Coordinates of C-alpha atoms in Angstrom, one line a residue:
X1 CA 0.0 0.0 0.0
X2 CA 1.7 3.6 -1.5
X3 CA 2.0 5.9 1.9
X4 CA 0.6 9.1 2.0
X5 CA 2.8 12.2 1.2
X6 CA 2.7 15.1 2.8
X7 CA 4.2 18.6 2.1
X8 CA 5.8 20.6 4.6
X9 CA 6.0 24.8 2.6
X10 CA 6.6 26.2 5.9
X11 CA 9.0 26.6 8.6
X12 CA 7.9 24.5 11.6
X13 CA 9.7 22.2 14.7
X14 CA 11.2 19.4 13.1
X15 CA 9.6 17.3 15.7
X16 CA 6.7 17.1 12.5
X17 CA 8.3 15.6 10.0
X18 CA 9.4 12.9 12.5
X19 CA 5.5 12.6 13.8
X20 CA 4.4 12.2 9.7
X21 CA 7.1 9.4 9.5
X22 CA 6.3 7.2 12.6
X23 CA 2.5 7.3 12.0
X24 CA 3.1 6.1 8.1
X25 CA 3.6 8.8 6.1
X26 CA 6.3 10.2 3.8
X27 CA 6.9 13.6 4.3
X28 CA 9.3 16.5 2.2
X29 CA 9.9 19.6 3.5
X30 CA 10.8 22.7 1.1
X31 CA 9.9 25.8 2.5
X32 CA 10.3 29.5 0.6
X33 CA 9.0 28.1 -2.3
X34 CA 7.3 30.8 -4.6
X35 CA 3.7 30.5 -5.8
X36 CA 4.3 29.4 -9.2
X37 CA 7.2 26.9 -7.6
X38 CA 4.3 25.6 -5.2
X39 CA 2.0 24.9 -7.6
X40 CA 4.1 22.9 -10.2
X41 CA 5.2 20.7 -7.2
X42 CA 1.7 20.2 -5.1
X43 CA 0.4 17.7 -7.3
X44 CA 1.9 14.5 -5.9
X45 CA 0.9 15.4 -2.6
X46 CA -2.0 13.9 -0.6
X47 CA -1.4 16.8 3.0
X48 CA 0.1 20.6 3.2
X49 CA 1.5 21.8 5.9
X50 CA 1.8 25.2 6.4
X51 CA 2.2 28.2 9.1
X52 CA 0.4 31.6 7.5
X53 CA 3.9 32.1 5.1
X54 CA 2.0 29.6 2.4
X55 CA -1.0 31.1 0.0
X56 CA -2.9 28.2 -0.7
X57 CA -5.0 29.8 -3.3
X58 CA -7.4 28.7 -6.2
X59 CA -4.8 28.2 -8.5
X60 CA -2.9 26.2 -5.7
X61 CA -5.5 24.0 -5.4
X62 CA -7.0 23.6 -9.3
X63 CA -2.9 22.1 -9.5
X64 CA -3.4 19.9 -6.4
X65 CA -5.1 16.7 -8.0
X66 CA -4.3 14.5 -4.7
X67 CA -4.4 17.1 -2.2
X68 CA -6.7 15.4 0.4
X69 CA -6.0 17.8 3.5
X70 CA -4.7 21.1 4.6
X71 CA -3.4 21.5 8.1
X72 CA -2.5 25.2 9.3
X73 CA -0.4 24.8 12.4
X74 CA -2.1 27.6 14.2
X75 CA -5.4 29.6 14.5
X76 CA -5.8 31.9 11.7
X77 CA -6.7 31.0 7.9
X78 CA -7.2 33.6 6.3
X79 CA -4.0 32.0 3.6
X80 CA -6.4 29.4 2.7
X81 CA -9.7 29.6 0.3
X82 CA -12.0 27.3 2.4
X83 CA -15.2 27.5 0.6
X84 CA -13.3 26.7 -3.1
X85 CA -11.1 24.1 -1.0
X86 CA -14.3 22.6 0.1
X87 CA -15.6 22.4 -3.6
X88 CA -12.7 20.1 -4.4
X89 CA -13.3 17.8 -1.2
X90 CA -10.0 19.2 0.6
X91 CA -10.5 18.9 4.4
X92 CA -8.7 22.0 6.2
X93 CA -7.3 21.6 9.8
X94 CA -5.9 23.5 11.8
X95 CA -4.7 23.8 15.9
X96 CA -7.0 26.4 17.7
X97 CA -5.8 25.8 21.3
X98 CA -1.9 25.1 20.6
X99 CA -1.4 28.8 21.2
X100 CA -4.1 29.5 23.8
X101 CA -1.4 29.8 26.2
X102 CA 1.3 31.9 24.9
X103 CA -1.6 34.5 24.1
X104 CA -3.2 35.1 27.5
X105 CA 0.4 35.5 28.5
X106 CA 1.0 38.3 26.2
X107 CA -2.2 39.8 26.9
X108 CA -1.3 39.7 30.5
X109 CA 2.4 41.4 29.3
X110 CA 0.7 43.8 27.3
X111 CA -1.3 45.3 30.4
X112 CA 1.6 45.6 32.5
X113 CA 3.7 47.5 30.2
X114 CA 0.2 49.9 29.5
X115 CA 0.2 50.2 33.4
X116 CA 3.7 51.2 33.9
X117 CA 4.4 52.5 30.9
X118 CA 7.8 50.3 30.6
X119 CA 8.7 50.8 26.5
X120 CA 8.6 54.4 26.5
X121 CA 10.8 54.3 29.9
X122 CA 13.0 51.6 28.3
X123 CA 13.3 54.2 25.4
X124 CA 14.4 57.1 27.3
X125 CA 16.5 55.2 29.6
X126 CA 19.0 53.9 26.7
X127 CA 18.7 57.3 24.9
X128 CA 20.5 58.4 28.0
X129 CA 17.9 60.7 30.3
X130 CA 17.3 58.4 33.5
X131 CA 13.3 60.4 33.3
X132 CA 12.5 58.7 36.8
X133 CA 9.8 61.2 37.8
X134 CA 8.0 60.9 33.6
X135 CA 6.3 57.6 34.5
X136 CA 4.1 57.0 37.3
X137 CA 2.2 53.9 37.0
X138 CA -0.6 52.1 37.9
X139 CA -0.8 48.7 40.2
X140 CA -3.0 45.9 38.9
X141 CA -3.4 44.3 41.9
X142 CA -7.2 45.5 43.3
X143 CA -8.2 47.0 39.6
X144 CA -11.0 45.0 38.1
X145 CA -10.9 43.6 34.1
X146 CA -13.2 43.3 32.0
X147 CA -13.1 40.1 29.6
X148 CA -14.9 40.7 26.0
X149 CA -15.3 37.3 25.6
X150 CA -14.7 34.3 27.9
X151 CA -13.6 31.2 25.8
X152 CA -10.4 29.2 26.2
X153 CA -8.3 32.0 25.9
X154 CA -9.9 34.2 28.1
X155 CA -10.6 32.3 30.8
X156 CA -6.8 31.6 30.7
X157 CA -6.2 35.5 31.2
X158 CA -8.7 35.5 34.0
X159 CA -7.1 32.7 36.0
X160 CA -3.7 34.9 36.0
X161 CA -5.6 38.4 36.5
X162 CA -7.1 36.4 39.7
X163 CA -4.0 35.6 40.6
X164 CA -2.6 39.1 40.4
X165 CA -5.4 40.1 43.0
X166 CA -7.1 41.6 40.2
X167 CA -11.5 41.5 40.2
X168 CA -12.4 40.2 36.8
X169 CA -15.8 41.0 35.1
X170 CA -16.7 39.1 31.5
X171 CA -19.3 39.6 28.6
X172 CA -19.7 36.7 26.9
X173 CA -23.4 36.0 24.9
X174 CA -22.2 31.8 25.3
X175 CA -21.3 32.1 29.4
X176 CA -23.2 31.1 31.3
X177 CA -23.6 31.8 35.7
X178 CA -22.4 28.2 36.5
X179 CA -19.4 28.8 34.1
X180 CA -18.9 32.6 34.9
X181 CA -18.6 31.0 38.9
X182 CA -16.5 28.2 38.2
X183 CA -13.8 30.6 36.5
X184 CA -13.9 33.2 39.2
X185 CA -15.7 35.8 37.2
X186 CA -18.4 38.1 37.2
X187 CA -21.2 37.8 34.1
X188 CA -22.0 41.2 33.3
X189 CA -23.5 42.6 30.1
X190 CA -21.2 45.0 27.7
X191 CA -22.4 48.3 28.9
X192 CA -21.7 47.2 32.5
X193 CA -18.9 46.3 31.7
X194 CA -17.6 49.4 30.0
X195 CA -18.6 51.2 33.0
X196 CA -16.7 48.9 35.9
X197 CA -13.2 47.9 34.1
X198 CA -9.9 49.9 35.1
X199 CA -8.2 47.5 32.2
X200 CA -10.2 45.6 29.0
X201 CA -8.7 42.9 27.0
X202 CA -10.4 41.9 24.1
X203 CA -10.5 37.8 23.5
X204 CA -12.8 37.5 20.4
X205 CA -12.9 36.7 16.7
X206 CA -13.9 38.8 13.9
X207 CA -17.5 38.5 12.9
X208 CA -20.0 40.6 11.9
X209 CA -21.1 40.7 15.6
X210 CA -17.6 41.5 17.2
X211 CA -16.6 43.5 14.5
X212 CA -16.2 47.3 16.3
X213 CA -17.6 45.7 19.1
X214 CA -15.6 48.8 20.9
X215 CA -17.0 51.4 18.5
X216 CA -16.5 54.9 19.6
X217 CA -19.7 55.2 21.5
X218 CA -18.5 52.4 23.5
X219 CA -14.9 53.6 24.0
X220 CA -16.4 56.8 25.4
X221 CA -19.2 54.8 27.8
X222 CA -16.2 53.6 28.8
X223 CA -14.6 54.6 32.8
X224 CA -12.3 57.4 32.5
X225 CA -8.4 56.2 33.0
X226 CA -9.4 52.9 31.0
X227 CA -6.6 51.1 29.6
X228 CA -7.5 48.5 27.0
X229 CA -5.2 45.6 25.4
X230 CA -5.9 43.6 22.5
X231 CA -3.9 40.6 21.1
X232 CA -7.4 38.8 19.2
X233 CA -8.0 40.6 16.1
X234 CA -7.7 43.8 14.2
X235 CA -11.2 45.5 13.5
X236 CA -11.9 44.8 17.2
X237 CA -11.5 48.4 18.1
X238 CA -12.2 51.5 16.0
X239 CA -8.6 52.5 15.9
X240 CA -9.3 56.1 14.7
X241 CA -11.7 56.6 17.9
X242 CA -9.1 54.8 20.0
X243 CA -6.1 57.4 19.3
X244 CA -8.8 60.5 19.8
X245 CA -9.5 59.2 23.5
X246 CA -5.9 58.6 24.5
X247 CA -5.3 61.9 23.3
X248 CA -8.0 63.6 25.1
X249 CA -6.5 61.4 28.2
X250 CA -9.9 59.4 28.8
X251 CA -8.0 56.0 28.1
X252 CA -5.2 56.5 29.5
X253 CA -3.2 53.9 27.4
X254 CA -3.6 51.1 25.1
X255 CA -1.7 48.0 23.7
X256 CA -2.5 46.2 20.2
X257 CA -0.6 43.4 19.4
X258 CA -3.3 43.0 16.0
X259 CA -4.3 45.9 13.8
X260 CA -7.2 46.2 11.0
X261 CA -5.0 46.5 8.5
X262 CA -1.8 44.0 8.3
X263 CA 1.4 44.6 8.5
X264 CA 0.5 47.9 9.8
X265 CA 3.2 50.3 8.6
X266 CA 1.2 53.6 8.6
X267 CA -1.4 53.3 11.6
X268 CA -2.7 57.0 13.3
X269 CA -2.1 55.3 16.2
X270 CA 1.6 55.6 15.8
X271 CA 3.3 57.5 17.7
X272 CA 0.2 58.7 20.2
X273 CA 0.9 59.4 23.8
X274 CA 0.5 56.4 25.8
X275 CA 0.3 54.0 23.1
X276 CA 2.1 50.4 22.6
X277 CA 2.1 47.8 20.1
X278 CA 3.6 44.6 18.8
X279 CA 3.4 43.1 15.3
X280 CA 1.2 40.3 15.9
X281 CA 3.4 38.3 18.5
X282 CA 0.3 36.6 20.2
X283 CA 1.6 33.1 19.8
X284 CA 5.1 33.8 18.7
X285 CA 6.5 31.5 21.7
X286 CA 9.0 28.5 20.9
X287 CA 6.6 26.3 23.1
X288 CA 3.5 27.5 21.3
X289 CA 5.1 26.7 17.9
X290 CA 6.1 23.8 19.2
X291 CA 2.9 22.8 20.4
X292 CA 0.9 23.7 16.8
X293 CA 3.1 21.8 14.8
X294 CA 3.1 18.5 16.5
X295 CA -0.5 19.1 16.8
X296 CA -1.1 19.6 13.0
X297 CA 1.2 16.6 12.3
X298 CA -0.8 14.2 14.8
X299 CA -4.4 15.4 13.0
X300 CA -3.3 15.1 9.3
X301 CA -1.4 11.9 10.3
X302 CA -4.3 10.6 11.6
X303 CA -6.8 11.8 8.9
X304 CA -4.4 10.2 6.0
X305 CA -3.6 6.4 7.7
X306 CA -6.8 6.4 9.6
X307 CA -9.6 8.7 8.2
X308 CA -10.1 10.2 11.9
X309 CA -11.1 14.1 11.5
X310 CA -10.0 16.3 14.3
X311 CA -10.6 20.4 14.5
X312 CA -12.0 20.2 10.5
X313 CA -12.9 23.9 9.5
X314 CA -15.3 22.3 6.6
X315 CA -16.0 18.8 7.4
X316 CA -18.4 17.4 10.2
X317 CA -17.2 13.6 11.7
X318 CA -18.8 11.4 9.8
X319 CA -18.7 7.4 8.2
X320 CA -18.3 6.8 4.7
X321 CA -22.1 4.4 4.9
X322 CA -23.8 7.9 6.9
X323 CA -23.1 10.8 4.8
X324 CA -25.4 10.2 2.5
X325 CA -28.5 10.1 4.1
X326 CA -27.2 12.8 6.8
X327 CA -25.9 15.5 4.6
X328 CA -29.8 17.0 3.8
X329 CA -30.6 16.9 7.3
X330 CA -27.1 18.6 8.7
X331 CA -27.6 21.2 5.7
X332 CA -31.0 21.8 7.3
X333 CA -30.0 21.6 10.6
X334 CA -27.0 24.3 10.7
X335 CA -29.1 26.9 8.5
X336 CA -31.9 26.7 11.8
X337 CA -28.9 26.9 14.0
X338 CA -28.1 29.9 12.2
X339 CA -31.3 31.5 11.6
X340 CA -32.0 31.3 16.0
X341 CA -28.7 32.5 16.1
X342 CA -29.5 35.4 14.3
X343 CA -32.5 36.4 15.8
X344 CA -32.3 35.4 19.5
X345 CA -31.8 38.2 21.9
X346 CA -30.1 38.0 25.1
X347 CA -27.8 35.8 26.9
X348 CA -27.9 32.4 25.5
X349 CA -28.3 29.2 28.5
X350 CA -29.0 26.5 26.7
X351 CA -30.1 24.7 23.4
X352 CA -32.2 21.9 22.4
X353 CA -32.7 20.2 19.5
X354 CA -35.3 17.9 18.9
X355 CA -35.5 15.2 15.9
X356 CA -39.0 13.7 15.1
X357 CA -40.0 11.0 13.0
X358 CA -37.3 10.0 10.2
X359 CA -35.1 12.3 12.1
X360 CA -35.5 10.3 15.3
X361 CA -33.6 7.3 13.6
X362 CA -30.8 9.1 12.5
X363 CA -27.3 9.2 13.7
X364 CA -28.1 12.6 16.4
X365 CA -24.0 13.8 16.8
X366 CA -23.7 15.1 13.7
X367 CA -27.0 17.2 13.3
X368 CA -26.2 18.4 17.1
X369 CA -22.9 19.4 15.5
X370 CA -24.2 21.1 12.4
X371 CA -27.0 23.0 14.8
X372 CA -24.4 24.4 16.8
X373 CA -21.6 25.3 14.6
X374 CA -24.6 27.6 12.7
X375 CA -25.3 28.8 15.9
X376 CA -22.3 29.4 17.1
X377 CA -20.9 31.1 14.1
X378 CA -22.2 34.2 14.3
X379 CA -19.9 34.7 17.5
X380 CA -16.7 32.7 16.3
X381 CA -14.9 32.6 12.8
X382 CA -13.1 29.0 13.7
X383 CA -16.1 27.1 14.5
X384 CA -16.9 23.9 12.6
X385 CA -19.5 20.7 12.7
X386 CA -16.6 18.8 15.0
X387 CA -15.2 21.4 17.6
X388 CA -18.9 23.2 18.1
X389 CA -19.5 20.7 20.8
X390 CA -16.7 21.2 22.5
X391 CA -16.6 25.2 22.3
X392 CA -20.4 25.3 23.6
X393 CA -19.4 22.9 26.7
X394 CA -16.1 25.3 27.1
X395 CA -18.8 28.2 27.6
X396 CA -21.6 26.3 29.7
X397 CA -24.4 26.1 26.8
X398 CA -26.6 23.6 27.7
X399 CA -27.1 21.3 25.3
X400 CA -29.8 18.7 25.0
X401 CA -30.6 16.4 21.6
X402 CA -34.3 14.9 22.1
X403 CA -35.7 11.5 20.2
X404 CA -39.3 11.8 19.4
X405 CA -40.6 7.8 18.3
X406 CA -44.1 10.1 18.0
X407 CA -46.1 10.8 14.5
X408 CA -46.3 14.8 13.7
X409 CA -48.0 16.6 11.3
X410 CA -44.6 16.3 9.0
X411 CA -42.5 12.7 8.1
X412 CA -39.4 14.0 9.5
X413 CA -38.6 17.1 11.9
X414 CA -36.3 18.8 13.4
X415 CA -36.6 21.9 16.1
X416 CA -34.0 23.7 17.5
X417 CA -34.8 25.9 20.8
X418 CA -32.4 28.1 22.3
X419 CA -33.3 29.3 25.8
X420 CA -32.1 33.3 26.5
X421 CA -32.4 35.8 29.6
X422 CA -35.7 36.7 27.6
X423 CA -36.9 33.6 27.6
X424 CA -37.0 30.9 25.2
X425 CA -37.0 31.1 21.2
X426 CA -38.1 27.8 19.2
X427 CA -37.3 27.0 14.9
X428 CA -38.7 24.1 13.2
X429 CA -37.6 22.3 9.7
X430 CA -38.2 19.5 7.8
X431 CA -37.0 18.0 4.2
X432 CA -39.0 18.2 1.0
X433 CA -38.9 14.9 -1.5
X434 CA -36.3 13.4 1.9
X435 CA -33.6 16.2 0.5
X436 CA -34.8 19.9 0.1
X437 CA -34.4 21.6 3.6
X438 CA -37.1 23.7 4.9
X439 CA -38.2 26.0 7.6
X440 CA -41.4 25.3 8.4
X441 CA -41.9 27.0 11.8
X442 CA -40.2 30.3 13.6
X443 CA -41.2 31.7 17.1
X444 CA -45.0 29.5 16.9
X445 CA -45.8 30.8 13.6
X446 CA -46.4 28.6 11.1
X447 CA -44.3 29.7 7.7
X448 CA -42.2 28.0 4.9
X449 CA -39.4 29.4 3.2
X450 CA -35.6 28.1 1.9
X451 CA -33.3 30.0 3.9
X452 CA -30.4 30.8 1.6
X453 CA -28.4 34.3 0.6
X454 CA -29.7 37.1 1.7
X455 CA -32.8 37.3 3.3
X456 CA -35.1 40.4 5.6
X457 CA -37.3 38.9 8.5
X458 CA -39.6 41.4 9.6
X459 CA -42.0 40.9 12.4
X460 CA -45.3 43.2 12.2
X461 CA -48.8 43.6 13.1
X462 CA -51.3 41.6 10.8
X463 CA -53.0 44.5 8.4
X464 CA -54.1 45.9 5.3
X465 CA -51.0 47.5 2.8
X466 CA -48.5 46.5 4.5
X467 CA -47.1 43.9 2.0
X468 CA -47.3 47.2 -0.5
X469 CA -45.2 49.1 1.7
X470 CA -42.8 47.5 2.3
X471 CA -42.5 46.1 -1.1
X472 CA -42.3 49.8 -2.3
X473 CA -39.5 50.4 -0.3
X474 CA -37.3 47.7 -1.3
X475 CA -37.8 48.6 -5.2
X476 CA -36.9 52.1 -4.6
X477 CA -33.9 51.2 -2.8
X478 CA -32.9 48.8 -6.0
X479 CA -33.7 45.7 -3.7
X480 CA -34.9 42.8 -5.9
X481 CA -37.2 40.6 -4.3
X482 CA -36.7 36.4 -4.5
X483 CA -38.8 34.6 -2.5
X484 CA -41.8 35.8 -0.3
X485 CA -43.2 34.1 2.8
X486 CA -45.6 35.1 5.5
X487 CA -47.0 33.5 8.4
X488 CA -49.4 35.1 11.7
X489 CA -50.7 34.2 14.7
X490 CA -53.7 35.5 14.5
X491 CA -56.1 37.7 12.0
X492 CA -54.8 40.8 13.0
X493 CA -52.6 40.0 15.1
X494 CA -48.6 39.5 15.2
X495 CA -47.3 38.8 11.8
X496 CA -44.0 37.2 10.2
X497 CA -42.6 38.3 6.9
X498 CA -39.2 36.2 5.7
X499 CA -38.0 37.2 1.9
X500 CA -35.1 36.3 -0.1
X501 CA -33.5 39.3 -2.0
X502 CA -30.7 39.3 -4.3
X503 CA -27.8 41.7 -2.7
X504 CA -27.3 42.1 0.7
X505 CA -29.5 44.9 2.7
X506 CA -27.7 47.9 3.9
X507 CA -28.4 49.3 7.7
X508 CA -30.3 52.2 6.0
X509 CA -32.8 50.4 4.3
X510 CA -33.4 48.2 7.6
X511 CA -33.8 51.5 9.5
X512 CA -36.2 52.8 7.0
X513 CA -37.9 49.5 7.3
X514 CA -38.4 50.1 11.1
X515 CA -39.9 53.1 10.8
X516 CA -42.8 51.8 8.8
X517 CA -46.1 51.9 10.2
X518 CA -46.5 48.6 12.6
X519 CA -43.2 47.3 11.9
X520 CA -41.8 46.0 15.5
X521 CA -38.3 43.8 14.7
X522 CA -36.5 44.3 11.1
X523 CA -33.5 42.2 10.5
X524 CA -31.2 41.2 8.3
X525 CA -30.2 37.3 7.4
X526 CA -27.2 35.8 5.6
X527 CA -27.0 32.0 5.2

């Protein structure tokens, strides 16, 4: 039997190559290669392995005929084109705790050398001065933090703040009060939050939701003499807002190890008082690189001798006889995760998810799996169908899959229930012809639709023109229509519109929307 072979295009510990070979596999390793050199060599490879050097483009993969897996030792992969490496049945990896570690630690460096302003001394010092009386710090020890976002990392940086003396507070939509006490925390919301913390570190992906999260009318809700540290993401912070309030003095200082904009060679931030900042050094530790590429090695070993999947961006666990009959249903099940995602409000405590009839015979880990990594997405870019169990366990979601052997009013179900701080929030879907997913049920209302692109949900009262209305606004605004689906309560009473349109909706229009007579909930949808 011909051994697997595996490409190694960046630098990484040694220690990998050695791991491909004892678990079967033959393994090169040429790093610095060019694009073009990449490409005429990737073809006789089955695994890549690769740091964030390596592009691994659509013409990188239309030239990789045997590429079966990608593994990024590390978090990000942004150097990788998931959807089109999905489209040719490439499975991407990669090691999303390996660096966990080495992070929180430079988080935790990053607020000391805000609070005692140790670069700029370190600056003036060797320039000759000895400025003793310039700097007068702050202590940590008694200050409270404030955690945007809780996960693995964060409760990492919590653990040390708590052993600094420090009082931590968190916001987290996924933690729950059992979790939030087990880590020593306080759950707060965001605006709380904003208000208590002497220091905030950041500990979130980029989404949609967390992008800005600390716009400027959150930076200046924010307690005078603030200092704020973020080694997640760029785009986390309004940058341009962040160097006006450390100018004005109401944050008194601020460390970014990540910027919006990468490598960050012109930022305004540069050279404002008070401000420090590191290119992207979050997990630039010998034991965290280490760690992520003896980690990668292990998962694409294992995925290449033994078909075992382990933190796949774009492929749930499943067996060859399964996928078949499952892939409708876990298609169906991740757009409802999505869709209560979307449109729950408050703190999320738990989540259900109910299979009835066909669905009650089915294999129930994956379509848990699919239900949470659509859930779960719209707070976390590195979810997938295998580690969304384990991330909503990390955060205390409670999660419960039901088995209904009882006859509904539909041949197969599934419902998906999400309880919040405003109470509980319920979707319902079933399959068309045992293959076409759709919603057949949102909040107790009774409605069908395909939920796909871009799509408005609008709740309103039940009444005469309204349809008109808001049909008329869309077309002036050069908003093509799709698909149309309603659903009520009640004659008269509270009414659900759902359409498909065929560009995304701008926050305009959805404002506009609102303010149309009866209107009481416009949003937004992307599936």
């Amino acid at each position: 039997m011909t051994k697997p072979k595996v490409l190694i295009s960046d630098k990484m510990d040694p220690n990998a190559a050695r791991i491909f070979e004892e678990r079967g596999c033959d393994v090169d390793v040429i790093t610095g290669e060019t694009p073009e050199e990449l490409i005429a060599r990737i073809g006789e490879y089955d695994g890549l392995a690769i740091r964030s050097s390596t592009k691994v483009t659509k013409a990188v993969l239309d030239a990789a005929t045997n590429l079966k897996v990608i593994g990024r030792a590390g978090i990000g992969v942004d150097n990788v084109d998931i959807p089109y490496a999905s489209g040719k049945g490439v499975v991407v990896m990669n090691t999303p705790f390996g660096n966990s570690i080495t992070t929180a630690e430079h988080a935790i460096a990053m607020m000391f050398a805000v609070a005692r302003q140790i670069p700029e001394a370190n600056t003036r010092t060797q320039a000759g001065e000895w400025p003793k009386s310039a700097f007068m710090g702050v202590e940590l020890t008694g200050k409270t933090l404030g955690l945007i976002g809780a996960g693995n990392i964060g409760t990492i940086v919590a653990s040390r703040a708590l052993g600094l003396k420090m009082k931590v507070v968190a916001y987290d939509p996924f933690l729950t009060e059992e979790r939030a006490v087990e880590i020593g925390v306080d759950k707060v919301d965001l605006e709380t939050l904003l208000q208590r913390a002497d220091f905030i570190t950041l500990h979130t992906p980029l989404t949609d939701q967390t992008r800005n999260i600390l716009s400027r009318e959150r930076l200046e809700k924010t307690k005078p003499g603030v200092r704020i540290v973020n080694c997640a993401r760029g785009g986390l912070i309004d940058e341009s807002a962040l160097k006006d309030l450390l100018e004005s003095g109401h944050i008194a200082g601020a460390g970014l190890d990540v910027f919006a904009e990468e490598p960050a060679k012109n930022s305004p931030l540069f050279g404002t008082k008070n401000f420090i900042c590191t290119p992207h050094l979050g997990a630039s530790t010998t034991e965290a690189q280490v760690n992520v590429a003896l980690q990668v090695a292990e998962q694409m070993a294992d995925f290449l001798v033994n078909g075992g999947v382990t933190n796949a961006l774009n492929m749930p666990s499943l067996s060859a006889e399964e996928a078949p009959k499952l892939k409708p249903y876990m298609k169906l099940a991740e757009s409802l995760g999505s869709l209560v995602g979307q449109l729950a409000h408050g703190n999320l405590t738990q989540i259900s998810i109910e299979r009835e009839g066909a669905a009650a015979d089915l294999n129930g880990k994956p379509i848990e799996g699919a239900v949470l990594a659509g859930l779960m997405k719209q707070y976390s870019d590195t979810v997938n169908m295998v580690n969304a169990p384990y991330l909503a366990k990390e955060r205390g979601l409670d999660v419960r899959s039901i088995r209904h052997q009882r006859e509904g009013a539909f041949n197969t179900l599934l419902r998906v229930t999400v309880g919040t701080s405003q109470g509980d929030r319920s979707v319902a879907g079933t399959l068309f012809g045992n293959d076409t997913p759709r919603l057949v049920e949102i909040f107790g209302i009774g409605i069908e639709a395909e939920l796909a692109g871009h799509m408005l949900y609008i709740v309103n009262e039940d009444a005469p023109g309204f349809i008109g209305r808001i049909g008329t606004l869309l077309g002036e605004s050069g908003i093509n229509i799709g698909t149309f689906h309603l659903g009520r309560r009640d004659t008269g009473g509270e009414a659900v519109l759902l359409l498909s349109v065929d560009t995304a909706i701008s926050q305009d229009v959805i404002d506009k929307a609102s303010k149309l007579e009866g209107v009481k909930t416009v949003k937004a949808l992307e599936f």
